[in-house]
Coordinates of C-alpha atoms and ligand atoms in Angstrom, one line a residue:
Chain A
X1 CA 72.2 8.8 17.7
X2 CA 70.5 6.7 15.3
X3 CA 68.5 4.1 15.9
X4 CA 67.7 1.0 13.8
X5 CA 65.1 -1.9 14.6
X6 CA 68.2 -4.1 15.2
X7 CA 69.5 -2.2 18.0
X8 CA 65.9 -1.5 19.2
X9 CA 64.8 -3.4 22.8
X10 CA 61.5 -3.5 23.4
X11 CA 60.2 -2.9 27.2
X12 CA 57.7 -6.1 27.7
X13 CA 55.4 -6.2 30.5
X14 CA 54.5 -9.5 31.2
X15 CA 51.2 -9.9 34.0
X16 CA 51.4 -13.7 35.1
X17 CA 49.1 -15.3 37.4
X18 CA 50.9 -17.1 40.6
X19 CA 49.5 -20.1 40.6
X20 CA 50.6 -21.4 36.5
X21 CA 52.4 -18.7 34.4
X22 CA 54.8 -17.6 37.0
X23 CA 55.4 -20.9 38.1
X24 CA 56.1 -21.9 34.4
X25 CA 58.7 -18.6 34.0
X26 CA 60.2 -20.4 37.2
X27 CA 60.5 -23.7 35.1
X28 CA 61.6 -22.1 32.5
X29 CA 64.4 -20.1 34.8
X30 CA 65.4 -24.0 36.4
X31 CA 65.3 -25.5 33.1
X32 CA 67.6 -22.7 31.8
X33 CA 65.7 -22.3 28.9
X34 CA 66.3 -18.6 28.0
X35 CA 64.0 -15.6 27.3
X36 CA 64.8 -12.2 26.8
X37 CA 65.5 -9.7 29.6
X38 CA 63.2 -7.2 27.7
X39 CA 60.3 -9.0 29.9
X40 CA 59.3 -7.8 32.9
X41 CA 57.3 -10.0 34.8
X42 CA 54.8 -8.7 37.4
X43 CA 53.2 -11.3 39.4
X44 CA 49.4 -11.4 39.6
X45 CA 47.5 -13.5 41.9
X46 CA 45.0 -14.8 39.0
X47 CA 44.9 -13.6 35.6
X48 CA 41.6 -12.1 36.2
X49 CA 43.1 -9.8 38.7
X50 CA 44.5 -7.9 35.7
X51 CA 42.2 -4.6 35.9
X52 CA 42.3 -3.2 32.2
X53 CA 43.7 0.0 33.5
X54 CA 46.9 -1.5 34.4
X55 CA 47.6 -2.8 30.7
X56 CA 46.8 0.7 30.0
X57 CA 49.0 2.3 32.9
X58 CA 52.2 0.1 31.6
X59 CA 51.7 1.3 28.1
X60 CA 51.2 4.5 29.5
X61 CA 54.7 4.0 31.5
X62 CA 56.5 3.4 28.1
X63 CA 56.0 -0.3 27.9
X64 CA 56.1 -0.8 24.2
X65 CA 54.1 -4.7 24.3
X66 CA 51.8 -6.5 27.1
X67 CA 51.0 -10.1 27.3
X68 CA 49.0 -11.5 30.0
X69 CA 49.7 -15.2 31.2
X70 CA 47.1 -17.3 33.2
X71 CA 46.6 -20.6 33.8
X72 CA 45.1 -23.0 30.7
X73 CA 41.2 -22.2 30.7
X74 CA 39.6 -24.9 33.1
X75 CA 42.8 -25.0 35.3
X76 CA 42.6 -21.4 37.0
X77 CA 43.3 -21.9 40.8
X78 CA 40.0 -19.9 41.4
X79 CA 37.9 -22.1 38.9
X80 CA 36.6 -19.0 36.4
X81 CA 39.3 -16.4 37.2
X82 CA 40.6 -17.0 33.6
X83 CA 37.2 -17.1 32.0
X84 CA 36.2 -13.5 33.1
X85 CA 39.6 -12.0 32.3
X86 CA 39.8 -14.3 28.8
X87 CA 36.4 -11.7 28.1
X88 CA 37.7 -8.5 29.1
X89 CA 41.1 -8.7 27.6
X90 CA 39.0 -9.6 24.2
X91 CA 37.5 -6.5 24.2
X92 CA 40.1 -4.5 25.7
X93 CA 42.3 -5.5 23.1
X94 CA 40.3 -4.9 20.6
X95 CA 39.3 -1.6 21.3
X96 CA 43.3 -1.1 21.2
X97 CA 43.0 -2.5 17.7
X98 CA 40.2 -0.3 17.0
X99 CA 42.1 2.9 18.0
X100 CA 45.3 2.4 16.3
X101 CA 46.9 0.2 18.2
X102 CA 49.0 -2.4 16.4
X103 CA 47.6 -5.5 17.3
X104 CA 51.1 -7.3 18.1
X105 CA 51.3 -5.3 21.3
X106 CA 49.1 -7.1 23.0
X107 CA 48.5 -10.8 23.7
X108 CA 46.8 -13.9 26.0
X109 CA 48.5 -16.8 26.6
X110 CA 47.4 -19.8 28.8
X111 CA 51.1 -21.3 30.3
X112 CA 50.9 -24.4 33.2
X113 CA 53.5 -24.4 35.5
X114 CA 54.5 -27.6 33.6
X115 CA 55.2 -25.6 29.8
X116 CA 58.7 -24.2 31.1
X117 CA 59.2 -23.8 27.0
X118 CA 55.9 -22.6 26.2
X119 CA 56.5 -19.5 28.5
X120 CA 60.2 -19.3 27.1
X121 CA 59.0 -19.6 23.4
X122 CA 56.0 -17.4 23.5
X123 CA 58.3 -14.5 25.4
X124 CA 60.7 -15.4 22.2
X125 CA 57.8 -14.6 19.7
X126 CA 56.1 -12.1 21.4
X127 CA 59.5 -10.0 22.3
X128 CA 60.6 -10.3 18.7
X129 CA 56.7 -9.6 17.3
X130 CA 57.2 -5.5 19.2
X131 CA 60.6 -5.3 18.4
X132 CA 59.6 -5.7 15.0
X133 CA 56.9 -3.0 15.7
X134 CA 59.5 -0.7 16.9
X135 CA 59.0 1.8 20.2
X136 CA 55.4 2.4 21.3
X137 CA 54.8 6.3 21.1
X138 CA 50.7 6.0 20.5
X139 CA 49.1 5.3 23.1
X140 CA 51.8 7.4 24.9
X141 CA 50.1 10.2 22.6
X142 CA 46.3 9.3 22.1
X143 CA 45.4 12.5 22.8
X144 CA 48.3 15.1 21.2
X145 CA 50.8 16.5 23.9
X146 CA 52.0 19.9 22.9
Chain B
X1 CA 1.0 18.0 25.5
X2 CA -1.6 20.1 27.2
X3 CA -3.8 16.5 28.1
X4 CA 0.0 15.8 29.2
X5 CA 0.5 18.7 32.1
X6 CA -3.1 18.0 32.9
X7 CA -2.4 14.5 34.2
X8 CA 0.8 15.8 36.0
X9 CA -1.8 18.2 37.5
X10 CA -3.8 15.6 38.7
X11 CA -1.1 13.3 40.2
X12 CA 0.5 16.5 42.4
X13 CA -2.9 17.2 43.7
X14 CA -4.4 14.2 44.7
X15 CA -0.8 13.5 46.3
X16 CA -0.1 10.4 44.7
X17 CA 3.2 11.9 43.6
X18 CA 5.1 14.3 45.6
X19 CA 7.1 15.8 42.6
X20 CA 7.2 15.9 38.6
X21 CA 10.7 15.3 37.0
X22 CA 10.8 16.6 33.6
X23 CA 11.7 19.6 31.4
X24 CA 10.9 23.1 32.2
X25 CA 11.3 25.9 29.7
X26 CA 15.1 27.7 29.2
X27 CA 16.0 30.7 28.0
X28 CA 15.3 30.2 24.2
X29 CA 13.0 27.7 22.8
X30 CA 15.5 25.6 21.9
X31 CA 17.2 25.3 25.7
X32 CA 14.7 23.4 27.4
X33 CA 16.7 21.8 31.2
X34 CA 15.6 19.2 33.4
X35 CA 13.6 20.4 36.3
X36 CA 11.6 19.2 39.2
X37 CA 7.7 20.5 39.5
X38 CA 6.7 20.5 43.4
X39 CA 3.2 22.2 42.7
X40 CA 0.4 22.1 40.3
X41 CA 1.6 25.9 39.7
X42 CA 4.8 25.5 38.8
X43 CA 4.2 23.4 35.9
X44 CA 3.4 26.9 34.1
X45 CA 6.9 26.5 33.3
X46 CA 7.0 22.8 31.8
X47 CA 7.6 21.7 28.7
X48 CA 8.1 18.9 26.2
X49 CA 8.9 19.2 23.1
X50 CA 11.8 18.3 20.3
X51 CA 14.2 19.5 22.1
X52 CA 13.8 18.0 25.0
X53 CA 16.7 15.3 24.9
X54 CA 18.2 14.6 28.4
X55 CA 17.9 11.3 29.7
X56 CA 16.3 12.0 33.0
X57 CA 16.6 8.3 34.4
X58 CA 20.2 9.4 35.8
X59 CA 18.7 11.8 38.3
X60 CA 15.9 9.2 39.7
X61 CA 19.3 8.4 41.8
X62 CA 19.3 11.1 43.9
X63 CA 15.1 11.4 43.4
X64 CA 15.3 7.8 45.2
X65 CA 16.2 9.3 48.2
X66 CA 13.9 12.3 48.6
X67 CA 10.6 11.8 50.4
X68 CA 7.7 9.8 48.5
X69 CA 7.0 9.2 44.9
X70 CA 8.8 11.0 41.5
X71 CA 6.7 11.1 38.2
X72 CA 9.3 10.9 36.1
X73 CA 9.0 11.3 32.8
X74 CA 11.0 8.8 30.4
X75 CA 10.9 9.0 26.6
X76 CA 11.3 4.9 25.0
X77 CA 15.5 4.9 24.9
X78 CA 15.8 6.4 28.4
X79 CA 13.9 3.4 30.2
X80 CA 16.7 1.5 29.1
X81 CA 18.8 3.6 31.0
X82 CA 16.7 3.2 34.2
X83 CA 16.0 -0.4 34.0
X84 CA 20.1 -0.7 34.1
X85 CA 20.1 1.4 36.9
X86 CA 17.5 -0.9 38.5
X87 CA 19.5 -3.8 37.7
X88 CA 22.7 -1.8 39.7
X89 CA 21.0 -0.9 42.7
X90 CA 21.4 3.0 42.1
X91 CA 17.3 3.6 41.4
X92 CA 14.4 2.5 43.6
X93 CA 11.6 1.2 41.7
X94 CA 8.8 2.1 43.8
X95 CA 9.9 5.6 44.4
X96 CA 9.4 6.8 41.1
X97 CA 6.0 7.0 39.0
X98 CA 7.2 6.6 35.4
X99 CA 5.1 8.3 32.6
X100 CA 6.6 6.5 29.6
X101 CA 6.0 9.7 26.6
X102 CA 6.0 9.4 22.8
X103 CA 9.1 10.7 21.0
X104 CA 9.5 12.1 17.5
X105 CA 13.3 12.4 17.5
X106 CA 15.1 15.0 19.5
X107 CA 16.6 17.6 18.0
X108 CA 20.6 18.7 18.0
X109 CA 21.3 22.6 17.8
X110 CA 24.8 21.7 16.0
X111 CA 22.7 19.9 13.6
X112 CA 20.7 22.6 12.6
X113 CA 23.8 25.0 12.8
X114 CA 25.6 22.6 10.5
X115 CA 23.0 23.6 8.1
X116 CA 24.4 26.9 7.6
X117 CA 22.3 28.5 10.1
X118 CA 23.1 31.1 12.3
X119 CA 22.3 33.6 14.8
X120 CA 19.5 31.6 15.8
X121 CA 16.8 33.1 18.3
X122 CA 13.8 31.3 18.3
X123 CA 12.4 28.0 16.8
X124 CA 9.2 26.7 15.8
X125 CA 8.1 22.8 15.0
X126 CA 9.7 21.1 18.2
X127 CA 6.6 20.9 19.6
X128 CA 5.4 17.2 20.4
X129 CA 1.8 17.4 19.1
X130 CA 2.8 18.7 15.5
X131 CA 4.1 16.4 12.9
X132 CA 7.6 17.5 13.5
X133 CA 8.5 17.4 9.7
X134 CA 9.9 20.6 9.5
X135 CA 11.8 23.2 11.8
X136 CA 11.1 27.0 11.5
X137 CA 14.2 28.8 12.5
X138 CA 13.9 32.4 13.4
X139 CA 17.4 34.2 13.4
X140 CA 19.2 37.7 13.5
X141 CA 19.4 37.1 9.9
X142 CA 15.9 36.4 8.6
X143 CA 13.9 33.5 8.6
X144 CA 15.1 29.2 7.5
X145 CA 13.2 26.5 6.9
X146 CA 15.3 23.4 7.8
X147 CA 14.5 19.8 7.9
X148 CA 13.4 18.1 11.2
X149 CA 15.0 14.9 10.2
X150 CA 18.2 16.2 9.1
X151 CA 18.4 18.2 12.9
X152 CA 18.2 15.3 14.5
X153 CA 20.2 14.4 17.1
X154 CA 22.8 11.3 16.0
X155 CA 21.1 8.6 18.2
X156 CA 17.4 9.2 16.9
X157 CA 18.7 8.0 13.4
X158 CA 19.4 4.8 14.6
X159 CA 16.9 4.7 17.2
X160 CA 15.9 1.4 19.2
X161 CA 12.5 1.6 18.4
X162 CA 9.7 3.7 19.9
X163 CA 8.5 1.2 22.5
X164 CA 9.1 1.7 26.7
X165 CA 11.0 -0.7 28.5
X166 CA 9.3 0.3 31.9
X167 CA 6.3 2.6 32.4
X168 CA 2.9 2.8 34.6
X169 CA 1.4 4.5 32.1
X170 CA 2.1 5.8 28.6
X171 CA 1.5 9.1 26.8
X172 CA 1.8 11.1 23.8
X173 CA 2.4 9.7 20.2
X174 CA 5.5 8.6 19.0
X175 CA 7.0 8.6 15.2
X176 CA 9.5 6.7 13.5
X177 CA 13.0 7.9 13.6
X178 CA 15.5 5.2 12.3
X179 CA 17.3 5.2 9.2
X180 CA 20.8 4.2 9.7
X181 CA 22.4 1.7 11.3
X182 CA 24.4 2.7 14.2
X183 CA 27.3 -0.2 13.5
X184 CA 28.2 1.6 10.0
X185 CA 30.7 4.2 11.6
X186 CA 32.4 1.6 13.9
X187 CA 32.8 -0.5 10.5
X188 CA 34.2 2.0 8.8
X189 CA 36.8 3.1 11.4
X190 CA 37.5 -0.9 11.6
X191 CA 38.5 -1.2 8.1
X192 CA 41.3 1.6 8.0
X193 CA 44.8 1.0 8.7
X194 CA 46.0 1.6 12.3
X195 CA 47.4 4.3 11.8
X196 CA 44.6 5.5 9.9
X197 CA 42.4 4.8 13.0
X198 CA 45.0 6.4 15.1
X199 CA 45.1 9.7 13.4
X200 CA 41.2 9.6 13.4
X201 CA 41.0 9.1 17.1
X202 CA 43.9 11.3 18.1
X203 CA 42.8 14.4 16.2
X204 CA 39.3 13.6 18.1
X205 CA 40.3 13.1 21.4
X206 CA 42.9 16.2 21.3
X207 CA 39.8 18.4 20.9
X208 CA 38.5 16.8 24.8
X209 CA 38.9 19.4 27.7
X210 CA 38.3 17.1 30.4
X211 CA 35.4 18.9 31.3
X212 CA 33.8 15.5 32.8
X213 CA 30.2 15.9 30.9
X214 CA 30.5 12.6 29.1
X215 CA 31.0 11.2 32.6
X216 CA 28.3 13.6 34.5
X217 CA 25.5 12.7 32.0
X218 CA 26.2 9.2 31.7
X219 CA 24.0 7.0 33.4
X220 CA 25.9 3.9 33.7
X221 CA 29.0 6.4 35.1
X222 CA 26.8 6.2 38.5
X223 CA 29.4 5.0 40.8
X224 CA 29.3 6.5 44.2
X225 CA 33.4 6.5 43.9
X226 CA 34.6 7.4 40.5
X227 CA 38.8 6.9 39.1
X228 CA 38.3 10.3 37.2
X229 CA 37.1 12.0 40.8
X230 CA 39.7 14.8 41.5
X231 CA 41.7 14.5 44.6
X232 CA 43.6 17.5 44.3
X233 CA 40.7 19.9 43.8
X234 CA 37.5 20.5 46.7
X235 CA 35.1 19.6 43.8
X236 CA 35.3 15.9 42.7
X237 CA 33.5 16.7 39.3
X238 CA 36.9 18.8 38.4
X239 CA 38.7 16.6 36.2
X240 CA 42.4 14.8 37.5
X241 CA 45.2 16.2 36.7
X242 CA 47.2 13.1 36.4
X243 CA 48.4 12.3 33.1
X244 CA 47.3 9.0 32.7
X245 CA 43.9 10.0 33.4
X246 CA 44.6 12.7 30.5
X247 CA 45.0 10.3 27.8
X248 CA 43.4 7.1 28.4
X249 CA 40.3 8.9 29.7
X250 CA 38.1 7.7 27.0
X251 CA 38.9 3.9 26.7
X252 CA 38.8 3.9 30.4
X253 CA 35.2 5.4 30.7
X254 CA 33.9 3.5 27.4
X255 CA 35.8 -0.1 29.3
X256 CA 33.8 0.8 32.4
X257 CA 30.6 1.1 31.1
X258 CA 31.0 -2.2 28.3
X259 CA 28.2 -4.3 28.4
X260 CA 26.2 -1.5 31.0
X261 CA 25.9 1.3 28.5
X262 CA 22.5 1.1 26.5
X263 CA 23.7 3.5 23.8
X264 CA 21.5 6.4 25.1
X265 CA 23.7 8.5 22.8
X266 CA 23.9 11.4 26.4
X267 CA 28.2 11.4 26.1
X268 CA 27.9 12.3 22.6
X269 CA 24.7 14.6 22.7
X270 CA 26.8 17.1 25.3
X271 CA 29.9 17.1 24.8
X272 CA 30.9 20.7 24.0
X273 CA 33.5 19.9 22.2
X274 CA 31.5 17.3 19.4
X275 CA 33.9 14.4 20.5
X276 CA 31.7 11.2 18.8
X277 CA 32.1 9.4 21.9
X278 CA 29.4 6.8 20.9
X279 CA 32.0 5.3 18.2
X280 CA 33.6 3.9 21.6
X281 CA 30.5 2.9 23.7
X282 CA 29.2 1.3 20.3
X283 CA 32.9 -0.7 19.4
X284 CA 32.3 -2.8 22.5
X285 CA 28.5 -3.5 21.7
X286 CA 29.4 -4.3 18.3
X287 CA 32.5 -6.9 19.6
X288 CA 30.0 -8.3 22.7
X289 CA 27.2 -8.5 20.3
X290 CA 29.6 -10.7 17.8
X291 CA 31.2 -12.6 20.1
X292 CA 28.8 -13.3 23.3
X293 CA 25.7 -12.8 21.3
X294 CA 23.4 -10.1 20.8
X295 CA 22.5 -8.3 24.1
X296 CA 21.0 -4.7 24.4
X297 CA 21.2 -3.5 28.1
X298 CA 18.7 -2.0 29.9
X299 CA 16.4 -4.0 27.8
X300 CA 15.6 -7.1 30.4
X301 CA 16.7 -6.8 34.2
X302 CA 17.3 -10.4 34.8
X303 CA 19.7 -11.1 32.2
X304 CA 23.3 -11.3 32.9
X305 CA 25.6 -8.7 31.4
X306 CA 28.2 -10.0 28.9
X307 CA 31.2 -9.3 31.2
X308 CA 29.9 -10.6 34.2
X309 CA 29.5 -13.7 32.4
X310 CA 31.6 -16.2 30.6
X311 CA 31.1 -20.0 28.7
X312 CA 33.6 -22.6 28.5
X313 CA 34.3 -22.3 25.2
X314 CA 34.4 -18.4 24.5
X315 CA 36.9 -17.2 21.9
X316 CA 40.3 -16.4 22.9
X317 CA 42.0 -12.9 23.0
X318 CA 43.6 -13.7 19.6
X319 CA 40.8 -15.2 17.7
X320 CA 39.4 -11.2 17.4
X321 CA 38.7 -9.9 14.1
Ligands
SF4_1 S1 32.3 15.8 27.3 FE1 33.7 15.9 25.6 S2 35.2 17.5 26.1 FE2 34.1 16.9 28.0 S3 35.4 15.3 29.0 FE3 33.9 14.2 27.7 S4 34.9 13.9 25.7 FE4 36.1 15.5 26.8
SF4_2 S1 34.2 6.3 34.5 FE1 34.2 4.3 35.4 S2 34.4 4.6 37.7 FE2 33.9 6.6 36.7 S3 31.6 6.7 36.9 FE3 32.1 5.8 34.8 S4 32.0 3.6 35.2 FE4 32.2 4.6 37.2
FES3 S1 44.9 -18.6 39.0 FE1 45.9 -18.7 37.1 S2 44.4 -17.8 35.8 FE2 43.4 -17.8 37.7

């Protein structure tokens, strides 16, 4: 079997706080604006729920990309939620970075519940950014398994 | 060093402390351990000296809880450590006595080995009251002269400076250690290719054995419950045998300890197998120090650490370097 970037689907985890991002993947849904099925969406109560380890367990799981989606800094349904996970994915992400990581795999984006096409564009991008990237065997690998 | 042991000797007999915590002598010169000192007598068997590296701060936890007061004794980088562990609630202030000594850089065995020494059994120099320029190694072979600087341990080359964060009172000379600067690795690593970086990291982190030290020594890995405790083996130190644990191990441990770790330099110091775990610890002090602003911990207690903190108008995610 060979396989070539074109045929290539990325698995996309996609954490999205309840209270904007999801809500916005729901517009986007009504709206029938279209994303790609590559993104699975896991609902979080607040982006700041997102506990690094979980970005590390999907990638870990074979997901070959991981965006977070919160609400637009200042809107967060818990007033700061955003503002303590905006820090930690900074430097989560760029410790990924900083061990090899390609830095298209991961990303923050702030989505209302109003920006059904922000949330469909951005999945657009960000599916077609790893697909480009191709299958995710590193972090799978960080330490070698033989 | 002997004016040292003298005021230990003084503080055990007029009771003012119940216990020393410090170093007592190991089997060779060079294999100094931690130890407690209950008597006057027993400090026949203490020692300071170059070799003397472990950060003793970490076991003021359970110290906290024995009866009365702990001298402890706390060289100028570990009272960061135990100022952070103030500022967590895992050390009680009052129950230790801390003796803040002088330092002349601490000395690494795999340094001097990596100086094509060998069969080493005995080693003059260490001690704190000489001028610790040079290191007299006695081994099966014959006897080396090696550098004192050049057997340093990593951290004591870039050094935070010789003064004490905490004491009650202060002892023993210190000398100048620092010549590099401890971001210049991290740079390095940042400037190759990622998959550069990744082949670096992976042919590091393949030589781990999950042998927990990293996490043992560490004193901002403190908490009561740990991810990495075993639940399928009667001994929580054992290391999980989950898989995920496995591989992300090292980010995991260096993301909990961001903006908590003082860059004691304990991970890299004992790991057996030479794993330069600082290079992680020292990535997110470089990135919080860029993008927060500059903040040491351990340094002031009241300050608020960089990820229990935010501003309105921090960078986002995708603005990183
Ligand atoms: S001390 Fe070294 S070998 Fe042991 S768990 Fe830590 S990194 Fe791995
Ligand atoms: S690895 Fe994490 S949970 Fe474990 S002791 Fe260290 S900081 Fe705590
Ligand atoms: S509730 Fe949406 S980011 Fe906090």
């Amino acid at each position: 079997m060979s396989l070539t970037n074109e045929e290539f689907r990325p698995k996309i985890v996609a954490f999205c706080c309840n209270w904007c991002s999801y809500a916005g993947a729901d517009l986007a849904g009504s709206s029938r604006l279209s994303y790609p099925a590559d993104v699975k969406i896991i609902r979080v109560p607040c982006s700041c729920r997102v506990n690094p380890m979980f970005i590390l367990r999907a990638f870990e799981k074979g997901a070959d990309g991981v965006i977070i989606c919160g609400c637009h800094p200042g809107d967060c349904h818990y007033s700061t939620g955003n503002y303590y996970a905006r820090r930690r994915m900074t430097l989560l992400f760029s410790m990924l970075d900083y061990v090899g990581i390609e830095r298209g795999r991961t990303r923050v984006e702030w989505v209302s519940a109003a920006e059904g096409v922000k949330f469909s564009q951005t999945m657009n991008e960000f599916v077609e950014t790893v697909r480009s990237l191709g299958k995710n065997v590193r972090l799978g690998d960080l330490r070698c398994k033989n | 060093m002997q004016e040292l042991i003298s005021r230990l000797k003084e503080l055990l007999e007029s009771g003012s402390v119940q216990r020393v915590l410090g170093w007592k002598k190991g089997d060779f010169t060079f294999n100094p351990e931690p130890a407690y000192f209950n008597s006057a007598e027993e400090l026949s068997e203490f020692v300071y000296d170059g070799f003397c590296g472990a950060n003793l701060s970490k076991y003021m936890i359970k110290a906290s809880n024995l009866e009365g007061v702990t001298a402890v004794l706390l060289k100028p980088c570990d009272t960061y450590s135990f100022n952070q562990l103030i500022k967590e609630h895992r050390v009680i202030r009052e129950k230790a006595y801390i003796i803040g000594i002088g330092c002349k850089g601490k000395l690494s065995l795999d340094a001097i080995k990596a100086q094509g020494v060998k069969g080493i059994t005995d080693i003059k120099g260490a001690e704190i009251d000489g001028d610790c320029n040079e290191l007299k190694v006695e081994t099966l072979y014959g006897e080396k002269t090696v550098s004192y600087k050049d057997s340093m341990l990593e951290r004591c080359h870039v050094c935070k400076g010789k003064e004490h964060m905490i004491y009650d009172e202060l002892m023993l000379e210190s000398a100048d250690t620092l010549d590099a600067d401890r971001f210049t690795d991290v740079e390095i690593i940042e400037n190759l290719t990622s998959e550069d970086k990744f082949t670096y990291f992976q042919r590091e982190l393949s030589k781990c054995i999950r042998c927990n030290a990293c996490r043992n020594v560490c004193p901002a890995c403190s908490c009561r419950k740990c991810v990495f405790d075993s639940t399928k083996f009667d001994s929580e130190q054992k290391a999980n045998v989950d898989p995920f644990h496995e591989s992300m191990f090292h980010i995991i441990r260096a993301f909990h300890v961001a903006g908590r770790c003082t860059d004691c330099g304990e991970c890299s110091r004992v790991c057996p197998q030479g794993i330069p775990l600082h290079l992680f610890n020292r990535k997110f002090i470089k990135d919080i120090n860029e993008y927060y602003g500059v903040f040491q911990a351990g340094e002031d207690i009241g300050q608020t650490s960089p990820l229990t903190d935010y501003t309105l108008d921090d960078m986002e995610a995708e603005e990183r370097r």
